[in-house]
Amino acid sequence: MASKAPTIGIFSSKEAIYLSLQEGYDFVGVRLSTDALKQRVESLEPFERVQEFLDSEIAYHPEEHVNKVIGLTSEWIELDSNDALIAQRSEEILMKEVSFASYCGLSSVLCNGPKNSDNIMQYARSILTLLNSSFNISLIIQLPIENGHEDFFDSWKMWNTIRTSCDYNPRLQIALELPPSCSPPIELVNRWYAEPISMVSISCMAFVPNPAGYPVLGRKLRAIFSLYIRLNPKVFLWDSNVPDKVGESPDYSIYMKHLFDTQPPAPLVEEFAGGYKDYLQIPLQPLSHNLENITYEIFERDPVKYAQYEQAIFTALNDREESSVTRIAVVGAGRGPLVDCALRAAISSARTVDIIALEKNSNAFAMLLLRNRQDWAGKVTLVFGDMREWNPGYKVDILVSELLGSMADNELSPECLDGVQRVLNPVTGISIPSSYTSYITPIMSPKLWSEARNLNDFFAFSRQYVVLMNSVDFLAPDDEFRFQPLWSFHHPNDETRVYSKNQHNLRYAVARFQATNPGVLHGFAGYFEATLYKNISLSTLPTTMEEKSPDMFSWFPIYVPVEKPMYIPENSQLELHIWRMTDGMRVWLEWAANTYLVLRNGSHIHLSSTQIHNASGKGFSCLMH
Ligand SMILES: C[S@@+](CC[C@H](N)C(=O)[O-])C[C@H]1O[C@@H](n2cnc3c(N)ncnc32)[C@H](O)[C@@H]1O
């Protein structure tokens, strides 16, 4: 279900505003000028200017419902006309209409989209002039999801040129028009989903009567619309007859609200963290910082992660001699949820265990002391300190840890576990997790990229961000190569390969992706899979999470941004170079991307490259101490 109540509006005249609102609409779209303006403009000599509007040319004046009105600019203007005079007059009129709308106190106006891709730069320049001449008002450009051109992406390409020319101005938004007979491919539907759609516009002609005579949308339109509902856009119904009295016009608003109400429930993660959609968070550094109580509390709300750990410990215990006593060390125990898992697994496997809980955060350790007294009857051995310096004088059988970040190793699990594996029985010892692998895919997301830029921080594009991704489109086709593995870590590590200054934990990977459709690279999305024990795993990877750890929401993906968005033409290859670097004190990522055009004969032409981001970890690194 959409998270907010829908906002539904309809075309109206100034006189019918009150009536339309009484009919149940949340806003109305009202013309700003009348046909008299068009007639006067057509009769002007080429050297004459439009000057001020005449009384008969103004269709709207400020009134009490001004906050529920969207101004509709003149449909007949053509910023992208081949005729220079028409283009110039159009810009003049649009400037006047927007200025008048702003004076009236309207917060947004709806403008016709471009029609002529040959003159798209002309259109874009006029829009930028308009944005620069107004400060409070948003320009919503109406664009069809597809414009009937042979190239399905033609309408999107025009938008992309305008948006890029206007330097991603946040007051430039889209009213995505869903024509009654449209049948766009899913790649195009998904592409628009990543764009700043503030409105979906549907002609009232698209409604057809159902058997009971009520207006409804056809199956295809309903399916497309149902996806965009998740963006909480305004819905604008146009082509309607302006009613003279309440109850006269068909019940479009009731039907649209019904459509919102009958959407399938949102994924669990959205119920839990819907407010965090597309919100950039700097990754935690649980090794060098002490986490707050609330952070632990949020971790502990995900039942799936702990169920998987419990199952892994249970299976590992079952694999041990029935009569043996198993020493389990939970390292980085936090407030103790994995200790609970180990205790429950011991009961269900009927094994005798000796549990040690180690934690270096003195605040969380206070909680472990309390829990040991209140919940564990003092049976758990508590150790305060850094696991890398722990010298218990005995070996443990199972080492349980959860030190994973959104790209698996980015919270320095490898560095911590390398340091503590000395205490693991070298022959039969088990590490839970036993391995993990990071995955990556290129993404287009004007939203995430703009959020990073709006941080106004010199190092904004040197960091990675944890994000519940929503306004994102994948640039690689939906096949087995969309998400590519970068590197893995295994525990216990082969000690002969542990070098000084942490050099054995350096990694370098090159991932190559085909892009069949055009797009813009705004960065990469990172995920991980972890094997806890045998076939018991955790996954945040969209292709395997359903099978391995369904409904787990402990980790959002990571956004690895690129500083300059890079246009990706159709049939090109995208190459990511990514390094996990370390100097023995810190660990950081560096990354860069290249694009190549793939010719029919299979040869590649280099198109462009990004800089290497975060060189020497100058912008962002994780401290090892
Ligand atoms: C992601 S939290 C997990 C907490 C808990 N095990 C859970 O699953 O809810 C990681 C914990 O490991 C601790 N930690 C990280 N590095 C550590 C180290 N080198 N030695 C001891 N504790 C560490 C942190 O303080 C934090 O409490």
mmCIF file of C-alpha atoms and ligand atoms in Angstrom, residues 284-291 295-301 305-306 309 330-339 341 358-362 364-365 368 383-390 400-405 411-413 415-417 420 554-555 624, ligand 1:
data_model
loop_
_atom_site.group_PDB
_atom_site.id
_atom_site.type_symbol
_atom_site.label_atom_id
_atom_site.label_comp_id
_atom_site.label_asym_id
_atom_site.label_seq_id
_atom_site.Cartn_x
_atom_site.Cartn_y
_atom_site.Cartn_z
ATOM 1 C CA LEU A 284 28.513 2.928 11.176
ATOM 2 C CA GLN A 285 32.010 2.280 12.440
ATOM 3 C CA PRO A 286 31.308 -0.062 15.363
ATOM 4 C CA LEU A 287 35.018 -0.814 15.710
ATOM 5 C CA SER A 288 36.278 2.723 16.262
ATOM 6 C CA HIS A 289 33.056 4.216 17.698
ATOM 7 C CA ASN A 290 30.785 3.039 20.457
ATOM 8 C CA LEU A 291 27.241 2.413 19.240
ATOM 9 C CA THR A 295 21.209 1.532 17.446
ATOM 10 C CA TYR A 296 21.367 -1.863 19.175
ATOM 11 C CA GLU A 297 17.637 -1.691 19.810
ATOM 12 C CA ILE A 298 17.010 -1.153 16.074
ATOM 13 C CA PHE A 299 19.283 -4.101 15.137
ATOM 14 C CA GLU A 300 17.393 -6.303 17.531
ATOM 15 C CA ARG A 301 14.033 -5.636 15.841
ATOM 16 C CA LYS A 305 18.873 -12.265 11.273
ATOM 17 C CA TYR A 306 18.746 -13.828 14.744
ATOM 18 C CA TYR A 309 22.145 -17.253 13.559
ATOM 19 C CA VAL A 330 30.162 -14.473 21.048
ATOM 20 C CA VAL A 331 32.619 -11.740 20.087
ATOM 21 C CA GLY A 332 31.182 -8.229 19.679
ATOM 22 C CA ALA A 333 28.167 -9.340 21.709
ATOM 23 C CA GLY A 334 26.498 -5.892 21.872
ATOM 24 C CA ARG A 335 23.531 -6.131 24.268
ATOM 25 C CA GLY A 336 23.485 -9.921 24.016
ATOM 26 C CA PRO A 337 20.967 -11.101 21.369
ATOM 27 C CA LEU A 338 23.417 -13.633 19.908
ATOM 28 C CA VAL A 339 24.005 -14.986 23.428
ATOM 29 C CA CYS A 341 20.501 -17.407 20.223
ATOM 30 C CA LEU A 358 33.032 -10.384 24.702
ATOM 31 C CA GLU A 359 32.378 -6.708 23.983
ATOM 32 C CA LYS A 360 34.577 -3.612 23.719
ATOM 33 C CA ASN A 361 31.793 -0.993 24.074
ATOM 34 C CA SER A 362 31.761 -0.294 27.833
ATOM 35 C CA ALA A 364 26.846 -2.073 25.968
ATOM 36 C CA PHE A 365 28.959 -4.146 28.361
ATOM 37 C CA LEU A 368 25.569 -7.538 29.353
ATOM 38 C CA VAL A 383 34.847 -10.401 28.935
ATOM 39 C CA PHE A 384 35.379 -6.717 28.402
ATOM 40 C CA GLY A 385 37.838 -5.626 25.703
ATOM 41 C CA ASP A 386 38.898 -5.726 22.098
ATOM 42 C CA MET A 387 38.626 -9.240 20.644
ATOM 43 C CA ARG A 388 42.005 -8.808 18.909
ATOM 44 C CA GLU A 389 43.709 -8.552 22.292
ATOM 45 C CA TRP A 390 41.791 -11.339 24.031
ATOM 46 C CA VAL A 400 30.091 -16.315 16.762
ATOM 47 C CA SER A 401 30.274 -12.745 15.469
ATOM 48 C CA GLU A 402 28.118 -10.257 13.653
ATOM 49 C CA LEU A 403 30.424 -7.494 12.461
ATOM 50 C CA LEU A 404 29.005 -7.175 8.972
ATOM 51 C CA GLY A 405 28.280 -3.951 7.132
ATOM 52 C CA GLU A 411 32.720 -2.489 9.106
ATOM 53 C CA LEU A 412 36.061 -4.349 9.319
ATOM 54 C CA SER A 413 34.830 -7.797 10.199
ATOM 55 C CA GLU A 415 40.330 -7.276 10.491
ATOM 56 C CA CYS A 416 38.582 -8.108 13.790
ATOM 57 C CA LEU A 417 38.214 -11.819 13.079
ATOM 58 C CA VAL A 420 40.687 -13.186 17.348
ATOM 59 C CA SER A 554 18.988 -5.382 9.210
ATOM 60 C CA TRP A 555 21.045 -4.051 6.296
ATOM 61 C CA MET A 624 41.162 0.007 12.652
HETATM 62 C C1 LIG B 1 26.968 -4.853 14.576
HETATM 63 S S1 LIG B 1 27.140 -4.921 16.303
HETATM 64 C C2 LIG B 1 26.366 -6.455 16.650
HETATM 65 C C3 LIG B 1 25.906 -6.591 18.055
HETATM 66 C C4 LIG B 1 25.199 -7.885 18.378
HETATM 67 N N1 LIG B 1 26.090 -9.019 18.279
HETATM 68 C C5 LIG B 1 23.975 -8.088 17.525
HETATM 69 O O1 LIG B 1 24.013 -8.932 16.636
HETATM 70 O O2 LIG B 1 22.967 -7.425 17.725
HETATM 71 C C6 LIG B 1 28.849 -5.253 16.473
HETATM 72 C C7 LIG B 1 29.339 -5.223 17.886
HETATM 73 O O3 LIG B 1 30.687 -5.609 17.872
HETATM 74 C C8 LIG B 1 31.426 -4.770 18.757
HETATM 75 N N2 LIG B 1 32.802 -4.789 18.266
HETATM 76 C C9 LIG B 1 33.253 -4.365 17.076
HETATM 77 N N3 LIG B 1 34.573 -4.575 16.975
HETATM 78 C C10 LIG B 1 34.980 -5.145 18.126
HETATM 79 C C11 LIG B 1 36.225 -5.592 18.608
HETATM 80 N N4 LIG B 1 37.340 -5.484 17.881
HETATM 81 N N5 LIG B 1 36.262 -6.159 19.829
HETATM 82 C C12 LIG B 1 35.144 -6.264 20.568
HETATM 83 N N6 LIG B 1 33.935 -5.856 20.163
HETATM 84 C C13 LIG B 1 33.842 -5.298 18.946
HETATM 85 C C14 LIG B 1 30.748 -3.432 18.662
HETATM 86 O O4 LIG B 1 30.976 -2.622 19.787
HETATM 87 C C15 LIG B 1 29.284 -3.861 18.549
HETATM 88 O O5 LIG B 1 28.726 -4.009 19.803
#
